[in-house]
Short mmCIF file of C-alpha atoms and ligand atoms in Angstrom, two decimals:
data_model
loop_
_atom_site.label_atom_id
_atom_site.label_comp_id
_atom_site.label_asym_id
_atom_site.label_seq_id
_atom_site.Cartn_x
_atom_site.Cartn_y
_atom_site.Cartn_z
CA UNK B 1 69.80 189.86 132.64
CA UNK B 2 67.53 187.07 131.46
CA UNK B 3 66.17 187.55 127.97
CA UNK B 4 63.48 185.08 129.01
CA UNK B 5 61.97 187.64 131.38
CA UNK B 6 58.36 187.91 130.35
CA UNK B 7 57.02 191.13 131.70
CA UNK B 8 53.53 192.46 131.29
CA UNK B 9 54.13 195.26 128.80
CA UNK B 10 51.96 198.22 129.79
CA UNK B 11 53.73 200.51 127.35
CA UNK B 12 52.34 201.71 123.99
CA UNK B 13 54.44 199.21 122.02
CA UNK B 14 56.13 196.83 122.23
CA UNK B 15 53.17 194.76 123.35
CA UNK B 16 52.66 191.21 124.59
CA UNK B 17 51.46 189.50 121.41
CA UNK B 18 48.67 186.96 121.12
CA UNK B 19 49.91 183.36 120.87
CA UNK B 20 48.46 183.12 117.35
CA UNK B 21 50.70 186.00 116.27
CA UNK B 22 53.73 184.39 117.94
CA UNK B 23 53.03 181.11 116.14
CA UNK B 24 52.51 182.86 112.80
CA UNK B 25 55.98 184.41 113.04
CA UNK B 26 57.63 181.04 112.52
CA UNK B 27 54.78 179.27 110.73
CA UNK B 28 56.47 179.25 107.31
CA UNK B 29 59.69 180.22 105.58
CA UNK B 30 58.58 181.61 102.24
CA UNK B 31 61.11 183.07 99.85
CA UNK B 32 60.10 186.66 99.26
CA UNK B 33 60.52 186.36 95.49
CA UNK B 34 58.09 183.44 95.22
CA UNK B 35 54.30 183.15 94.96
CA UNK B 36 53.82 182.44 98.66
CA UNK B 37 55.12 185.85 99.69
CA UNK B 38 53.13 187.58 96.96
CA UNK B 39 49.97 185.94 98.27
CA UNK B 40 50.93 186.88 101.83
CA UNK B 41 51.49 190.52 100.89
CA UNK B 42 48.18 190.56 98.97
CA UNK B 43 46.37 189.17 101.99
CA UNK B 44 48.09 191.62 104.37
CA UNK B 45 47.36 194.67 102.21
CA UNK B 46 43.72 193.61 101.85
CA UNK B 47 43.39 193.04 105.61
CA UNK B 48 44.94 196.40 106.48
CA UNK B 49 42.55 198.16 104.11
CA UNK B 50 39.63 196.32 105.72
CA UNK B 51 40.76 197.48 109.21
CA UNK B 52 40.95 201.04 107.82
CA UNK B 53 37.49 200.63 106.23
CA UNK B 54 38.90 201.43 102.79
CA UNK B 55 38.27 199.82 99.42
CA UNK B 56 41.18 198.38 97.43
CA UNK B 57 39.55 200.02 94.40
CA UNK B 58 40.32 203.51 95.72
CA UNK B 59 43.10 202.98 98.27
CA UNK B 60 46.33 201.11 98.87
CA UNK B 61 48.18 200.08 102.03
CA UNK B 62 51.93 200.05 101.44
CA UNK B 63 53.95 197.97 103.92
CA UNK B 64 57.59 198.94 104.51
CA UNK B 65 60.14 197.05 106.57
CA UNK B 66 61.01 199.55 109.28
CA UNK B 67 59.56 201.03 112.45
CA UNK B 68 56.88 203.73 112.57
CA UNK B 69 59.44 206.41 111.75
CA UNK B 70 59.96 204.68 108.38
CA UNK B 71 56.33 205.45 107.46
CA UNK B 72 56.81 209.08 108.50
CA UNK B 73 60.08 209.53 106.66
CA UNK B 74 58.88 207.68 103.54
CA UNK B 75 55.88 209.99 103.26
CA UNK B 76 57.61 213.24 104.16
CA UNK B 77 60.60 212.60 101.90
CA UNK B 78 58.48 211.41 98.96
CA UNK B 79 55.34 213.54 98.66
CA UNK B 80 56.59 217.15 98.57
CA UNK B 81 57.15 218.56 95.06
CA UNK B 82 60.46 220.34 94.39
CA UNK B 83 60.57 223.63 96.32
CA UNK B 84 57.22 222.92 98.01
CA UNK B 85 56.60 224.21 101.52
CA UNK B 86 55.63 221.99 104.45
CA UNK B 87 53.79 222.98 107.61
CA UNK B 88 54.25 220.69 110.60
CA UNK B 89 51.91 221.17 113.54
CA UNK B 90 53.14 219.82 116.86
CA UNK B 91 52.16 219.61 120.51
CA UNK B 92 54.53 216.96 121.82
CA UNK B 93 57.53 214.76 121.11
CA UNK B 94 56.26 213.02 117.99
CA UNK B 95 55.00 216.18 116.28
CA UNK B 96 58.41 217.71 116.97
CA UNK B 97 60.09 214.65 115.41
CA UNK B 98 57.94 215.11 112.30
CA UNK B 99 59.14 218.72 112.12
CA UNK B 100 62.78 217.60 112.35
CA UNK B 101 62.24 214.95 109.65
CA UNK B 102 60.64 217.50 107.37
CA UNK B 103 63.33 220.14 108.00
CA UNK B 104 65.95 217.49 107.10
CA UNK B 105 64.44 216.97 103.65
CA UNK B 106 62.79 220.31 102.93
CA UNK B 107 64.34 223.72 103.60
CA UNK B 108 60.88 225.24 103.27
CA UNK B 109 59.53 223.67 106.46
CA UNK B 110 57.52 225.77 108.89
CA UNK B 111 56.86 224.47 112.37
CA UNK B 112 53.69 225.56 114.14
CA UNK B 113 54.65 224.39 117.63
CA UNK B 114 52.21 224.31 120.51
CA UNK B 115 53.38 223.46 124.02
CA UNK B 116 53.33 219.78 124.98
CA UNK B 117 49.78 218.88 125.91
CA UNK B 118 48.34 222.16 124.58
CA UNK B 119 45.35 221.61 122.28
CA UNK B 120 45.98 222.57 118.67
CA UNK B 121 44.45 225.99 118.04
CA UNK B 122 42.59 225.68 114.74
CA UNK B 123 42.40 229.45 114.34
CA UNK B 124 46.20 229.62 114.30
CA UNK B 125 46.36 226.68 111.88
CA UNK B 126 43.86 228.43 109.57
CA UNK B 127 45.88 231.66 109.72
CA UNK B 128 49.12 229.82 108.89
CA UNK B 129 47.47 228.10 105.94
CA UNK B 130 46.15 231.39 104.58
CA UNK B 131 49.49 233.20 105.00
CA UNK B 132 51.32 230.93 102.53
CA UNK B 133 50.64 227.92 100.34
CA UNK B 134 51.85 224.65 101.83
CA UNK B 135 52.10 221.66 99.51
CA UNK B 136 51.97 219.38 102.54
CA UNK B 137 50.81 219.69 106.14
CA UNK B 138 51.75 217.06 108.73
CA UNK B 139 50.22 216.34 112.11
CA UNK B 140 50.17 213.52 114.67
CA UNK B 141 46.79 211.94 115.43
CA UNK B 142 47.60 210.53 118.87
CA UNK B 143 50.46 212.44 120.46
CA UNK B 144 51.84 209.46 122.36
CA UNK B 145 54.11 211.59 124.55
CA UNK B 146 51.06 213.05 126.31
CA UNK B 147 48.06 210.88 125.36
CA UNK B 148 46.23 213.72 123.63
CA UNK B 149 44.19 213.12 120.48
CA UNK B 150 44.53 215.90 117.94
CA UNK B 151 41.58 217.21 115.85
CA UNK B 152 42.76 215.64 112.61
CA UNK B 153 39.41 215.95 110.87
CA UNK B 154 39.28 219.72 111.47
CA UNK B 155 42.88 220.19 110.38
CA UNK B 156 42.11 218.12 107.25
CA UNK B 157 39.10 220.32 106.43
CA UNK B 158 41.29 223.44 106.67
CA UNK B 159 43.90 221.81 104.40
CA UNK B 160 41.21 220.80 101.93
CA UNK B 161 39.98 224.41 101.81
CA UNK B 162 43.38 225.71 100.67
CA UNK B 163 44.49 222.77 98.51
CA UNK B 164 47.19 221.37 100.87
CA UNK B 165 47.70 217.63 101.34
CA UNK B 166 47.58 216.42 104.93
CA UNK B 167 49.79 213.62 106.24
CA UNK B 168 48.57 212.05 109.47
CA UNK B 169 50.98 210.18 111.75
CA UNK B 170 48.68 207.57 113.27
CA UNK B 171 51.63 205.42 114.37
CA UNK B 172 50.18 204.75 117.82
CA UNK B 173 46.45 205.28 117.23
CA UNK B 174 45.54 203.29 114.13
CA UNK B 175 43.16 200.45 115.13
CA UNK B 176 42.69 201.93 118.62
CA UNK B 177 41.09 205.33 118.04
CA UNK B 178 38.58 206.21 115.34
CA UNK B 179 40.06 208.00 112.33
CA UNK B 180 38.24 208.60 109.05
CA UNK B 181 41.00 208.05 106.52
CA UNK B 182 38.68 209.35 103.79
CA UNK B 183 38.10 212.73 105.43
CA UNK B 184 38.55 215.40 102.74
CA UNK B 185 42.09 216.81 102.90
CA UNK B 186 43.83 213.66 104.17
CA UNK B 187 46.30 212.40 101.56
CA UNK B 188 48.30 209.79 103.50
CA UNK B 189 48.14 208.11 106.90
CA UNK B 190 51.02 206.20 108.48
CA UNK B 191 51.09 203.58 111.18
CA UNK B 192 53.19 200.75 112.55
CA UNK B 193 52.73 197.06 113.33
CA UNK B 194 53.88 197.01 116.93
CA UNK B 195 51.46 199.34 118.64
CA UNK B 196 47.65 199.23 118.43
CA UNK B 197 47.73 196.58 115.70
CA UNK B 198 49.52 194.61 118.43
CA UNK B 199 51.95 192.62 116.30
CA UNK B 200 55.75 192.79 116.55
CA UNK B 201 57.59 196.04 115.88
CA UNK B 202 59.45 196.35 112.58
CA UNK B 203 56.85 197.05 109.90
CA UNK B 204 55.45 200.43 108.87
CA UNK B 205 52.27 200.98 106.85
CA UNK B 206 51.25 203.92 104.68
CA UNK B 207 47.65 204.29 103.50
CA UNK B 208 46.68 206.56 100.62
CA UNK B 209 44.50 206.81 97.55
CA UNK B 210 45.80 205.28 94.30
CA UNK B 211 45.57 208.78 92.84
CA UNK B 212 47.84 210.22 95.55
CA UNK B 213 50.35 207.37 95.16
CA UNK B 214 50.40 207.72 91.36
CA UNK B 215 51.07 211.47 91.66
CA UNK B 216 54.38 210.59 93.35
CA UNK B 217 55.79 209.58 89.95
CA UNK B 218 56.21 213.28 89.14
CA UNK B 219 58.24 213.94 92.31
CA UNK B 220 61.96 213.25 92.68
CA UNK B 221 62.43 210.85 95.60
CA UNK B 222 64.84 212.11 98.26
CA UNK B 223 65.76 208.65 99.55
CA UNK B 224 66.26 205.30 97.85
CA UNK B 225 65.07 202.89 100.54
CA UNK B 226 62.07 204.96 101.62
CA UNK B 227 60.95 205.97 98.12
CA UNK B 228 57.20 205.66 98.71
CA UNK B 229 56.28 205.71 95.02
CA UNK B 230 58.60 202.76 94.36
CA UNK B 231 57.17 200.79 97.30
CA UNK B 232 53.68 201.46 95.94
CA UNK B 233 54.52 200.42 92.37
CA UNK B 234 56.20 197.20 93.50
CA UNK B 235 53.23 196.36 95.72
CA UNK B 236 50.54 197.22 93.17
CA UNK B 237 52.15 195.79 90.07
CA UNK B 238 53.90 192.73 91.48
CA UNK B 239 52.65 192.23 95.08
CA UNK B 240 56.30 192.70 95.97
CA UNK B 241 58.65 194.94 97.93
CA UNK B 242 61.65 196.76 96.43
CA UNK B 243 64.12 195.24 98.94
CA UNK B 244 64.30 192.13 101.09
CA UNK B 245 61.29 192.34 103.42
CA UNK B 246 61.27 191.06 107.04
CA UNK B 247 59.12 188.10 105.96
CA UNK B 248 58.41 186.65 109.45
CA UNK B 249 57.07 190.03 110.53
CA UNK B 250 54.73 190.04 107.52
CA UNK B 251 53.41 186.62 108.59
CA UNK B 252 52.87 187.90 112.14
CA UNK B 253 51.21 191.15 111.07
CA UNK B 254 48.90 189.27 108.69
CA UNK B 255 47.71 187.19 111.66
CA UNK B 256 47.41 190.27 113.90
CA UNK B 257 45.21 191.94 111.27
CA UNK B 258 43.07 188.80 111.09
CA UNK B 259 42.61 188.99 114.87
CA UNK B 260 41.53 192.64 114.64
CA UNK B 261 38.97 191.78 111.96
CA UNK B 262 37.66 188.80 113.93
CA UNK B 263 37.13 190.94 117.02
CA UNK B 264 35.71 193.80 114.93
CA UNK B 265 37.38 197.21 114.76
CA UNK B 266 34.66 199.02 116.74
CA UNK B 267 34.56 196.32 119.43
CA UNK B 268 38.31 196.46 119.77
CA UNK B 269 38.30 200.25 120.15
CA UNK B 270 35.55 199.92 122.77
CA UNK B 271 37.57 197.30 124.67
CA UNK B 272 40.65 199.52 124.67
CA UNK B 273 38.51 202.50 125.76
CA UNK B 274 37.12 200.55 128.65
CA UNK B 275 40.66 199.50 129.74
CA UNK B 276 41.69 203.15 129.74
CA UNK B 277 38.62 204.19 131.73
CA UNK B 278 39.50 201.52 134.30
CA UNK B 279 43.14 202.71 134.37
CA UNK B 280 42.07 206.34 134.84
CA UNK B 281 39.74 205.49 137.73
CA UNK B 282 42.33 203.36 139.50
CA UNK B 283 45.21 205.83 138.98
CA UNK B 284 43.08 208.62 140.45
CA UNK B 285 42.14 206.39 143.41
CA UNK B 286 45.86 205.89 144.11
CA UNK B 287 46.44 209.64 144.14
CA UNK B 288 48.13 209.73 140.71
CA UNK B 289 46.58 212.84 139.18
CA UNK B 290 45.86 212.55 135.47
CA UNK B 291 47.65 214.85 133.06
CA UNK B 292 44.35 215.73 131.35
CA UNK B 293 40.87 216.19 132.73
CA UNK B 294 37.79 214.79 131.01
CA UNK B 295 37.34 217.90 128.82
CA UNK B 296 40.42 216.91 126.78
CA UNK B 297 40.24 214.35 123.97
CA UNK B 298 42.47 211.47 125.07
CA UNK B 299 43.34 208.22 123.34
CA UNK B 300 42.27 204.64 123.89
CA UNK B 301 45.98 203.76 123.84
CA UNK B 302 47.35 205.15 127.09
CA UNK B 303 46.90 207.40 130.08
CA UNK B 304 49.53 209.79 131.39
CA UNK B 305 49.51 210.66 135.09
CA UNK B 306 51.72 212.79 137.30
CA UNK B 307 53.92 210.79 139.61
CA UNK B 308 52.58 210.52 143.14
CA UNK B 309 54.01 212.93 145.72
CA UNK B 310 57.56 211.98 146.76
CA UNK B 311 58.00 209.14 144.21
CA UNK B 312 60.76 209.37 141.61
CA UNK B 313 60.17 207.76 138.20
CA UNK B 314 63.33 205.63 138.09
CA UNK B 315 62.66 204.07 141.52
CA UNK B 316 59.05 203.41 140.56
CA UNK B 317 60.00 201.91 137.19
CA UNK B 318 62.43 199.51 138.83
CA UNK B 319 59.94 198.57 141.58
CA UNK B 320 57.25 197.85 138.96
CA UNK B 321 59.68 195.91 136.80
CA UNK B 322 60.61 193.75 139.81
CA UNK B 323 56.87 193.05 140.17
CA UNK B 324 56.61 192.03 136.52
CA UNK B 325 55.30 195.21 134.86
CA UNK B 326 56.85 197.59 132.34
CA UNK B 327 55.52 201.12 132.06
CA UNK B 328 56.85 204.23 130.33
CA UNK B 329 57.97 207.53 131.82
CA UNK B 330 57.83 211.00 130.34
CA UNK B 331 60.01 212.66 127.72
CA UNK B 332 61.09 216.29 127.24
CA UNK B 333 59.32 218.59 129.70
CA UNK B 334 57.56 215.58 131.24
CA UNK B 335 60.80 213.69 131.97
CA UNK B 336 60.78 212.23 135.52
CA UNK B 337 57.41 213.84 136.16
CA UNK B 338 54.88 211.41 134.68
CA UNK B 339 54.12 207.74 134.12
CA UNK B 340 52.23 206.31 131.14
CA UNK B 341 50.02 203.23 131.33
CA UNK B 342 48.88 201.43 128.21
CA UNK B 343 46.85 198.25 127.75
CA UNK B 344 47.48 197.01 124.22
CA UNK B 345 48.20 193.45 123.08
CA UNK B 346 47.03 190.67 125.36
CA UNK B 347 46.70 192.84 128.49
CA UNK B 348 43.29 192.12 129.99
CA UNK B 349 41.33 193.26 133.05
CA UNK B 350 42.97 190.61 135.30
CA UNK B 351 46.41 191.84 134.30
CA UNK B 352 45.34 195.42 135.02
CA UNK B 353 43.96 194.41 138.44
CA UNK B 354 47.30 192.76 139.23
CA UNK B 355 49.12 195.85 137.98
CA UNK B 356 47.24 198.16 140.33
CA UNK B 357 47.99 195.91 143.30
CA UNK B 358 51.67 195.99 142.27
CA UNK B 359 51.55 199.76 141.78
CA UNK B 360 50.10 200.42 145.25
CA UNK B 361 52.79 198.19 146.74
CA UNK B 362 55.55 199.74 144.62
CA UNK B 363 54.58 203.30 145.61
CA UNK B 364 54.57 202.35 149.30
CA UNK B 365 57.98 200.60 149.01
CA UNK B 366 59.58 203.46 147.07
CA UNK B 367 58.33 205.99 149.65
CA UNK B 368 59.62 203.82 152.51
CA UNK B 369 63.02 203.31 150.85
CA UNK B 370 63.34 207.04 150.15
CA UNK B 371 62.33 207.87 153.74
CA UNK B 372 64.96 205.40 155.06
CA UNK B 373 67.64 206.90 152.81
CA UNK B 374 66.71 210.36 154.04
CA UNK B 375 66.88 209.18 157.67
CA UNK B 376 70.30 207.60 157.08
CA UNK B 377 71.58 210.80 155.45
CA UNK B 378 70.31 212.88 158.39
CA UNK B 379 71.93 210.48 160.89
CA UNK B 380 75.24 210.42 158.98
CA UNK B 381 75.25 214.23 158.84
CA UNK B 382 74.62 214.33 162.60
CA UNK B 383 77.54 211.94 163.19
CA UNK B 384 79.77 214.02 160.91
CA UNK B 385 78.79 217.19 162.79
CA UNK B 386 79.73 215.69 166.21
C1 PLP J 1 52.90 209.05 117.27
C2 PLP J 1 54.21 208.39 117.00
N1 PLP J 1 54.87 208.69 115.88
C3 PLP J 1 56.05 208.13 115.58
C4 PLP J 1 56.63 207.22 116.42
C5 PLP J 1 57.94 206.59 116.07
O1 PLP J 1 57.73 205.23 115.86
P1 PLP J 1 58.98 204.18 115.90
O2 PLP J 1 59.62 204.34 117.24
O3 PLP J 1 58.28 202.87 115.71
O4 PLP J 1 59.88 204.52 114.80
C6 PLP J 1 55.99 206.86 117.61
C7 PLP J 1 56.60 205.92 118.55
O5 PLP J 1 56.16 205.75 119.67
C8 PLP J 1 54.74 207.47 117.90
O6 PLP J 1 54.08 207.15 119.03
#
């Protein structure tokens, strides 16, 4: 297999990066214990806060070398006081992963699990929060496994009412879908570099108020590497990281953040929305029924559709890959039943047009190949029967 293969990545991370981001990756070789890296980290933290519409006076953006799961595990393992209970609300793969991460660190984890793609029932959330005090509640903003956006603001208001801190996993939605990080009740928000921020994978970001970060000093960290309080102190006091950071990824993310700010956060979200509207119209026209109708809040990151009649996911994936496009399939109960189409990074309308031509062709070829295989099987069975 050629590692040079440059496919159009229509998955929700990794993404095809802008050439400026690719150049930034190798633009310098700063030592991470010297001034240059400290300036870079200062610039990156400031840029991330600007994308989040937060002031450095009240908030911090802590950058950790690791994928999106590093943000989730750093927060969940660091912010729960000894013996504190955690409520994880889920309606898909990534909510369920949050529940597993929490159960690993905290015996007092309760999991309020909705079916995949089922909207979160706020009445049930309210009842759970009244039944017991939870130090921390965790929820995913954009459930990437389905494409549903969860009502984070409403969940945050319920948490605020009972004095629970809410952690929001915005790993796939930050910089693509609106999220008020200052909504009362939200304590921390996590994201990653390689999705809607459209840089390379490998860096995780945690946003929170200085107050919330400082409170971590009173809590025993459950991990060394992902001790969020330590990451915060190193960043705030020294513009540094506790361990060796993936410096080239910091250079690339700093440039990616600059690109987001140049385009404007609202304009970028609008562009991604319009790509998804185009994708939804074209998928429907090809007979790929959407997982959700228009009454459901869906993200600007991706669209999930059922596979067309008689087309298996693996055959379709391979046919699309041969035509230069990478898409994602389903997980869990959606395995082999759906396809997901994203348009992050440098994917533009021309690329999407080309994708839909390839998709129509791929569906026709897969159906023809399957029909031929079926015919051969029938003929072979006939021969065997004679
Ligand atoms: C909502 C959400 N949370 C967490 C993760 C895990 O991120 P990573 O695979 O970067 O660790 C993902 C990955 O797709 C995600 O979409």
